[in-house]
Tab-separated table of C-alpha atoms in Angstrom:
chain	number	residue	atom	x	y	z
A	1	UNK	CA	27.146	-89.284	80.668
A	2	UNK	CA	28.612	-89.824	77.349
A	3	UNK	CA	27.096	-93.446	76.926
A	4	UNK	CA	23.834	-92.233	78.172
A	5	UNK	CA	23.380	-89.288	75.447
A	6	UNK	CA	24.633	-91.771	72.737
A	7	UNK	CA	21.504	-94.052	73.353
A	8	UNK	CA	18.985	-91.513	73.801
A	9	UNK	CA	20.061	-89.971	70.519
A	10	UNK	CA	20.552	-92.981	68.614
A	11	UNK	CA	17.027	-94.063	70.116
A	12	UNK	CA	15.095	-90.862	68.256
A	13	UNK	CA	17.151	-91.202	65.149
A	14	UNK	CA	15.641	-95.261	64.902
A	15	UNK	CA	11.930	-93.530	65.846
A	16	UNK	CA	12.833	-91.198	63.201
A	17	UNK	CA	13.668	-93.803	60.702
A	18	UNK	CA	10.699	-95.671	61.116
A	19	UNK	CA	8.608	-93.031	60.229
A	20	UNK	CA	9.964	-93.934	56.541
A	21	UNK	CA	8.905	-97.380	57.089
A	22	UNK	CA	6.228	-98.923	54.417
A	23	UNK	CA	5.809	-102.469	56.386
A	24	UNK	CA	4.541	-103.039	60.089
A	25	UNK	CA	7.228	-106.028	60.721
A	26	UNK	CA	10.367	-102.979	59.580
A	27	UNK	CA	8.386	-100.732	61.873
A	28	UNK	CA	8.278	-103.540	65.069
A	29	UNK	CA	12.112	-104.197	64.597
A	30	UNK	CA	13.193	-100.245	64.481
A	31	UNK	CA	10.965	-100.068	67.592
A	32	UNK	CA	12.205	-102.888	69.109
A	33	UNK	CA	15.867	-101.276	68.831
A	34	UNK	CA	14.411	-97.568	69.469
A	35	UNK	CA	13.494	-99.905	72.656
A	36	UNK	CA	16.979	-101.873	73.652
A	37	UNK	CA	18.529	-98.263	72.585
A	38	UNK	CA	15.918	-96.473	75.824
A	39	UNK	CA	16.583	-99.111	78.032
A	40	UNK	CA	20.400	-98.672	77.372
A	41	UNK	CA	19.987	-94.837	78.024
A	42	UNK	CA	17.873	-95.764	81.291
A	43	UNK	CA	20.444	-98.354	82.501
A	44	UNK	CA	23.421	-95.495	81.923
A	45	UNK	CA	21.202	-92.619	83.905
A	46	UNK	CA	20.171	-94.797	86.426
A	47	UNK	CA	16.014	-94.609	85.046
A	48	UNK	CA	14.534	-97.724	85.904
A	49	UNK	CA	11.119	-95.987	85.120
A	50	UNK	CA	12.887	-95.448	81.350
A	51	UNK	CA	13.943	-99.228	81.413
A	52	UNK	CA	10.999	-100.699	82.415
A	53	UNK	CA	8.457	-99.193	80.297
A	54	UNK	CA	11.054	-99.962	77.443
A	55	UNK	CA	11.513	-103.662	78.154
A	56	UNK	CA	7.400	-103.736	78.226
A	57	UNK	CA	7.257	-102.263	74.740
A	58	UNK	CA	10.088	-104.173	72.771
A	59	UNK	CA	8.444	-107.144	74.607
A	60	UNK	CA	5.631	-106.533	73.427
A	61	UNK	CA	6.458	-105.574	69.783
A	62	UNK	CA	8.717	-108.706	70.279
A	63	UNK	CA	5.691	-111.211	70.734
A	64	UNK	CA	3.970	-109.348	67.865
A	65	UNK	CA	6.679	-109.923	65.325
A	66	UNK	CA	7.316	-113.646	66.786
A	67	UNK	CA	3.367	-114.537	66.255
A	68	UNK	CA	3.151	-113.301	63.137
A	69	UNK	CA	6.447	-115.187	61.398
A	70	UNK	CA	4.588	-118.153	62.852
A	71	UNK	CA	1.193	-117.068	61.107
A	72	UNK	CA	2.988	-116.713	57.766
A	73	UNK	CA	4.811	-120.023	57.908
A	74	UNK	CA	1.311	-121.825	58.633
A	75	UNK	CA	-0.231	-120.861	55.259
A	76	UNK	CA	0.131	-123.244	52.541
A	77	UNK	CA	-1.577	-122.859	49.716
A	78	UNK	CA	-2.886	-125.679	47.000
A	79	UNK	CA	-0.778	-126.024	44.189
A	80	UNK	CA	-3.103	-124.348	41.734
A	81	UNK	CA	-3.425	-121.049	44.163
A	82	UNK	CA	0.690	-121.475	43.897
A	83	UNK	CA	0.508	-121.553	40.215
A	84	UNK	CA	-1.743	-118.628	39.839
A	85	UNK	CA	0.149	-116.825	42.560
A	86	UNK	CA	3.383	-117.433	40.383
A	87	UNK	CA	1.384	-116.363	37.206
A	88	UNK	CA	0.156	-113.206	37.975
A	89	UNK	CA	0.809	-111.895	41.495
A	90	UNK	CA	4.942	-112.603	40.906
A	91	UNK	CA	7.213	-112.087	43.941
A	92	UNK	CA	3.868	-112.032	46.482
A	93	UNK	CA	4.425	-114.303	49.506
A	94	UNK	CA	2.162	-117.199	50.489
A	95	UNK	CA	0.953	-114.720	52.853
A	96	UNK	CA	0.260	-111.856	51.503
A	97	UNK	CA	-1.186	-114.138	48.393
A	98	UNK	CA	-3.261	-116.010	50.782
A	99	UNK	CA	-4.694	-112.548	52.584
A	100	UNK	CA	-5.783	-111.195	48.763
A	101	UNK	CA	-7.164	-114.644	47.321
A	102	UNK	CA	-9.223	-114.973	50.873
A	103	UNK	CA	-10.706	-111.246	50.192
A	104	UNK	CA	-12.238	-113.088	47.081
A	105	UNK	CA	-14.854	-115.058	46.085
A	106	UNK	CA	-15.071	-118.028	43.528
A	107	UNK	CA	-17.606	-117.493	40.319
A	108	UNK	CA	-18.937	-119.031	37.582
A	109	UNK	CA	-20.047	-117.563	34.380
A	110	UNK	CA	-22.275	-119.918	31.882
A	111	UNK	CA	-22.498	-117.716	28.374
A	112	UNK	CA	-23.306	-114.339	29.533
A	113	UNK	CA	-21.863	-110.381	29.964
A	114	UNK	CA	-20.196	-110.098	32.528
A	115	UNK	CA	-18.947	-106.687	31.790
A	116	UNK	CA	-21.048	-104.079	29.835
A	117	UNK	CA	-20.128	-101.162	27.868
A	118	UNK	CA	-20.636	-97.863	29.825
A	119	UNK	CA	-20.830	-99.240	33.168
A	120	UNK	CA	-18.380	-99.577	35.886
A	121	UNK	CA	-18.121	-102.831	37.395
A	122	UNK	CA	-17.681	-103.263	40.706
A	123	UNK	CA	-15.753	-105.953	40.580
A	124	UNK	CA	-12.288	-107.434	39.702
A	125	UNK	CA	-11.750	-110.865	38.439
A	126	UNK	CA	-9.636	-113.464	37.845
A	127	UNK	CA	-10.079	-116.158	34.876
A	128	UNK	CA	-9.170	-119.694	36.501
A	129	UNK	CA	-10.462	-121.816	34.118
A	130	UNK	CA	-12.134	-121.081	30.650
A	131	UNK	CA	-12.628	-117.886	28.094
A	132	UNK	CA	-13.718	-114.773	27.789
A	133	UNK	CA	-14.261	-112.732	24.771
A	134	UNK	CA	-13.098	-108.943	25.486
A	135	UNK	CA	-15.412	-106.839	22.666
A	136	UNK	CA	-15.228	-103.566	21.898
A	137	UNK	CA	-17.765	-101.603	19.465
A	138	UNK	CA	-16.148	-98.603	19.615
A	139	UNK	CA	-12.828	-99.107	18.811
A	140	UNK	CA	-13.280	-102.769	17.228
A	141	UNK	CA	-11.341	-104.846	19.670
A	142	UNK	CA	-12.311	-108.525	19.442
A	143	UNK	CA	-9.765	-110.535	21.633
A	144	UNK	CA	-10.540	-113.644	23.881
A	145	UNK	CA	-8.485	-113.803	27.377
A	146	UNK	CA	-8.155	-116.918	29.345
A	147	UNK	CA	-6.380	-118.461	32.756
A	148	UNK	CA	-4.653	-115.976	34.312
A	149	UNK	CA	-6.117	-112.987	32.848
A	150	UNK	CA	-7.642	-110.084	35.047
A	151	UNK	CA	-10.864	-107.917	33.943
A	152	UNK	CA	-12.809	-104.768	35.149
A	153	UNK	CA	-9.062	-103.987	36.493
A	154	UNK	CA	-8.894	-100.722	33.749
A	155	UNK	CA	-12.215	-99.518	35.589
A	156	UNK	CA	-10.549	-99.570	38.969
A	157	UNK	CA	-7.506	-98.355	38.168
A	158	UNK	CA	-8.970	-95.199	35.780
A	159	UNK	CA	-12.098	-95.357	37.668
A	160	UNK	CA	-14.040	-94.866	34.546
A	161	UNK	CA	-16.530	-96.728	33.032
A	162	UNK	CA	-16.035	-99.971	30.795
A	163	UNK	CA	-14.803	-99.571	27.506
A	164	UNK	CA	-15.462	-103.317	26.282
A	165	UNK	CA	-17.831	-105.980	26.679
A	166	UNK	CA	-16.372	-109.111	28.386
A	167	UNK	CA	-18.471	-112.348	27.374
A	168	UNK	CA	-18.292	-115.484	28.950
A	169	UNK	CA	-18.111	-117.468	25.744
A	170	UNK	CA	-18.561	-120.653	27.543
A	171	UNK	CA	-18.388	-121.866	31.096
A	172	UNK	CA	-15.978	-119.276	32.706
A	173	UNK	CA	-14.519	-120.079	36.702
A	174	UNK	CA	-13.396	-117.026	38.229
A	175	UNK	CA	-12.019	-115.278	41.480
A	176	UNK	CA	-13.570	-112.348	42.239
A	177	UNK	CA	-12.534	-109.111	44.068
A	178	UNK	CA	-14.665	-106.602	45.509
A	179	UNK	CA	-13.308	-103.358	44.166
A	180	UNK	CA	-14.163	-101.197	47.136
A	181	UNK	CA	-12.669	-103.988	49.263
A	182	UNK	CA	-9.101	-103.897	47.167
A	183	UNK	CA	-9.153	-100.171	46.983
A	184	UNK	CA	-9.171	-100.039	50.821
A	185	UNK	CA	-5.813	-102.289	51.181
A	186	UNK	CA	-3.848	-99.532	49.314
């Protein structure tokens, strides 16, 4: 009786836990254990209902968190996505790096504006290789940003309109982001 209650309860205080959970693998492993916790319980009270439909669901959640590890280890990314994933998305795993940089799309500016004054871009992008020249009339800012550098990021995060003109001085390579499509992974 004793061990029974003590695995029911500790099962709801894991499901209660996991409700604080920000990532889906920390939310499969309280689960799992909310799981071995119910089948515990269902062993003790003599539920084999309780056990069963336990041993299904940690199975399951089991496989899930199995098949993924396996997904992340089979990304490897080029040594230049590695560098610019080291640059400016510190910390991010090859994963999660290689989930954002396949949201993108690789673009070339040749001498143009890519970003005007008083509009709001709809994208956000990445300098790989090349310049741009970041120009603003109103407040006189004249400043050239290279590999590495992000623009029409202020936009999205203030979700006003450009401040600056950004130039391609010369032949500019980019990645660009969709910012509809990164505003829907937060």
């Amino acid at each position: 009786m004793v061990v029974d209650n003590l695995f029911l309860n500790l099962a709801y205080v894991v499901l209660l836990v996991s409700t604080f959970t920000q990532t889906v693998r920390r939310l499969r492993l309280l689960l799992i254990s909310a799981s071995v916790c119910l089948m515990v319980f269902g062993f003790a009270a003599d539920l084999p209902a309780v056990v069963a439909w336990n041993l299904a669901i940690g199975g399951l959640h089991t496989y899930r968190v199995v098949r993924d590890i396996q997904a992340e280890r089979s990304i490897r990314l080029s040594d230049d996505q590695r560098e610019i994933r080291d640059l400016v998305f510190e910390g991010a795993s090859d994963f999660d790096f290689h989930l954002l940089w396949s949201m993108g799309r690789q673009v070339t500016y040749d001498d143009e504006t890519i970003i005007s004054a008083g509009t709001r871009p709809e994208t956000i992008g990445l300098i790989l290789d090349g310049s741009v020249q970041v120009v603003g009339v109103a407040n006189g800012l004249d400043r050239a940003l290279g590999r590495g550098s992000l623009i029409g990021e202020m936009s999205f995060v203030s979700g006003e309109e450009a401040a600056v003109d950004v130039v391609a001085s010369d032949t500019v390579t980019m990645r660009e982001w969709i910012q509809q499509d990164i505003d829907a992974l937060s």
